[in-house]
CSV table of C-alpha atoms in Angstrom, one decimal:
chain,number,residue,atom,x,y,z
E,131,THR,CA,16.3,17.8,5.3
E,132,PHE,CA,18.1,14.7,7.1
E,133,ARG,CA,17.0,11.9,5.8
E,134,ALA,CA,18.4,8.2,6.7
E,135,ASN,CA,20.8,8.1,3.9
E,136,ARG,CA,21.5,11.7,3.7
E,137,LEU,CA,25.3,11.1,4.7
E,138,ASP,CA,25.8,8.5,2.1
E,139,GLU,CA,24.4,10.6,-0.6
E,140,LEU,CA,26.9,13.4,0.4
E,141,LYS,CA,29.4,11.3,0.0
E,142,CYS,CA,29.1,10.8,-3.7
E,143,HIS,CA,28.2,14.6,-4.6
E,144,PRO,CA,28.4,17.8,-2.2
E,145,THR,CA,24.6,18.9,-3.1
E,146,VAL,CA,22.4,15.9,-3.9
E,147,LYS,CA,18.9,17.0,-3.7
E,148,PRO,CA,15.8,15.1,-2.4
E,149,VAL,CA,14.1,13.1,-5.3
E,150,ALA,CA,10.7,13.8,-3.8
E,151,LEU,CA,11.2,17.7,-3.8
E,152,VAL,CA,12.4,18.0,-7.3
E,153,ALA,CA,9.7,15.4,-8.6
E,154,ASP,CA,7.0,17.6,-7.1
E,155,ALA,CA,8.5,20.7,-9.1
E,156,VAL,CA,8.8,18.8,-12.2
E,157,ARG,CA,5.2,17.5,-11.8
E,158,ASP,CA,3.8,20.9,-11.2
E,159,CYS,CA,5.6,22.4,-14.2
E,160,THR,CA,5.2,19.9,-16.5
E,161,ARG,CA,2.9,17.6,-18.4
E,162,ARG,CA,3.4,13.9,-18.5
E,163,GLY,CA,5.7,13.0,-21.3
E,164,ASP,CA,7.4,16.6,-21.4
E,165,ILE,CA,11.1,16.8,-21.5
E,166,VAL,CA,13.0,18.4,-18.6
E,167,LEU,CA,16.5,20.1,-19.1
E,168,ASP,CA,19.1,20.3,-16.4
E,169,ILE,CA,22.0,21.7,-17.7
E,170,PHE,CA,24.0,21.1,-14.1
E,171,GLY,CA,23.2,17.5,-13.8
E,172,GLY,CA,25.2,16.7,-10.7
E,173,SER,CA,24.2,13.6,-8.9
E,174,GLY,CA,21.4,12.9,-11.5
E,175,THR,CA,18.5,13.9,-9.0
E,176,THR,CA,16.4,15.6,-11.9
E,177,ILE,CA,16.8,12.2,-14.1
E,178,LEU,CA,15.2,10.5,-11.2
E,179,ALA,CA,12.7,12.8,-10.4
E,180,ALA,CA,11.3,12.9,-14.2
E,181,GLU,CA,11.2,9.1,-14.4
E,182,ARG,CA,9.3,8.9,-11.0
E,183,VAL,CA,6.7,11.3,-12.4
E,184,GLY,CA,6.4,10.3,-16.0
E,185,ARG,CA,8.7,12.9,-17.8
E,186,ARG,CA,11.9,12.6,-20.0
E,187,ALA,CA,15.1,14.2,-18.5
E,188,TYR,CA,18.0,15.3,-20.6
E,189,THR,CA,21.1,16.7,-18.8
E,190,LEU,CA,24.4,17.5,-19.1
E,191,GLU,CA,27.2,17.2,-16.4
E,192,ILE,CA,31.0,18.4,-17.0
E,193,GLU,CA,32.6,16.4,-14.3
E,194,PRO,CA,32.9,12.5,-15.5
E,195,ARG,CA,32.8,11.1,-11.7
E,196,PHE,CA,29.3,12.7,-11.2
E,197,VAL,CA,28.1,11.2,-14.4
E,198,ASP,CA,29.1,7.9,-13.1
E,199,VAL,CA,27.5,8.7,-9.9
E,200,THR,CA,24.2,9.7,-11.9
E,201,ILE,CA,24.5,6.5,-14.1
E,202,LYS,CA,24.7,4.4,-10.8
E,203,ARG,CA,22.0,6.1,-8.9
E,204,TRP,CA,19.8,5.5,-12.0
E,205,GLN,CA,20.5,1.9,-12.2
E,206,ALA,CA,19.7,1.3,-8.7
E,207,PHE,CA,16.6,3.5,-8.8
E,208,SER,CA,15.3,1.8,-12.1
E,209,ALA,CA,16.6,-1.8,-11.5
E,210,LYS,CA,17.7,-1.1,-15.3
E,211,ASP,CA,21.3,-1.3,-17.1
E,212,ALA,CA,22.3,1.9,-18.7
E,213,ILE,CA,23.5,1.1,-22.1
E,214,CYS,CA,25.8,3.5,-24.0
E,215,ALA,CA,24.2,4.4,-27.2
E,216,GLU,CA,27.5,4.5,-29.2
E,217,THR,CA,28.7,1.1,-28.3
E,218,GLY,CA,25.7,-1.0,-27.2
E,219,LEU,CA,27.8,-1.8,-24.0
E,220,SER,CA,26.5,-1.6,-20.3
E,221,PHE,CA,27.7,1.1,-17.9
E,222,ASP,CA,29.5,-1.7,-15.8
E,223,GLU,CA,31.1,-3.1,-19.2
E,224,THR,CA,32.1,0.1,-20.3
E,225,ALA,CA,33.7,0.8,-16.7
E,226,SER,CA,35.6,-2.5,-16.9
E,227,LYS,CA,37.1,-1.4,-20.3
E,228,ARG,CA,37.9,1.9,-18.9
E,229,ALA,CA,40.1,0.2,-15.7
E,230,MET,CA,42.1,-1.6,-18.4
E,231,VAL,CA,43.2,1.5,-20.2
E,232,PRO,CA,46.4,2.9,-18.8
E,233,ALA,CA,46.5,6.5,-17.5
E,234,ALA,CA,47.6,8.9,-20.1
E,235,GLY,CA,51.1,10.2,-19.8
E,236,PRO,CA,54.2,10.3,-21.8
E,237,ALA,CA,55.9,7.6,-23.2
E,238,PRO,CA,58.9,6.2,-21.6
E,239,THR,CA,61.1,7.3,-24.4
E,240,ASP,CA,59.8,11.1,-23.9
E,241,VAL,CA,60.9,11.5,-20.5
E,242,ARG,CA,64.1,13.7,-20.3
């Protein structure tokens, strides 16, 4: 389907699904408060859909950039800050710290 923001969505992930479509499926197959598992998290549509219909979503995503896309989409959708359970830092604080860490590579003395 060609929604108004479809092209913007495709810039962040090649197969973004409509939240309303996934929300309908989640609502039809689960009860309020149930857990929905998505082992191919992608752009986070399942998380948004589950939240919309009162379910909890657990997702996995192997690609770090898509994890970031998911978190940004969830923050925009929920108007909440994502907080890292391990550190207590917000997503933005974590991203800032990551930006300050130099890229991994050989130390200058290791170059031959």
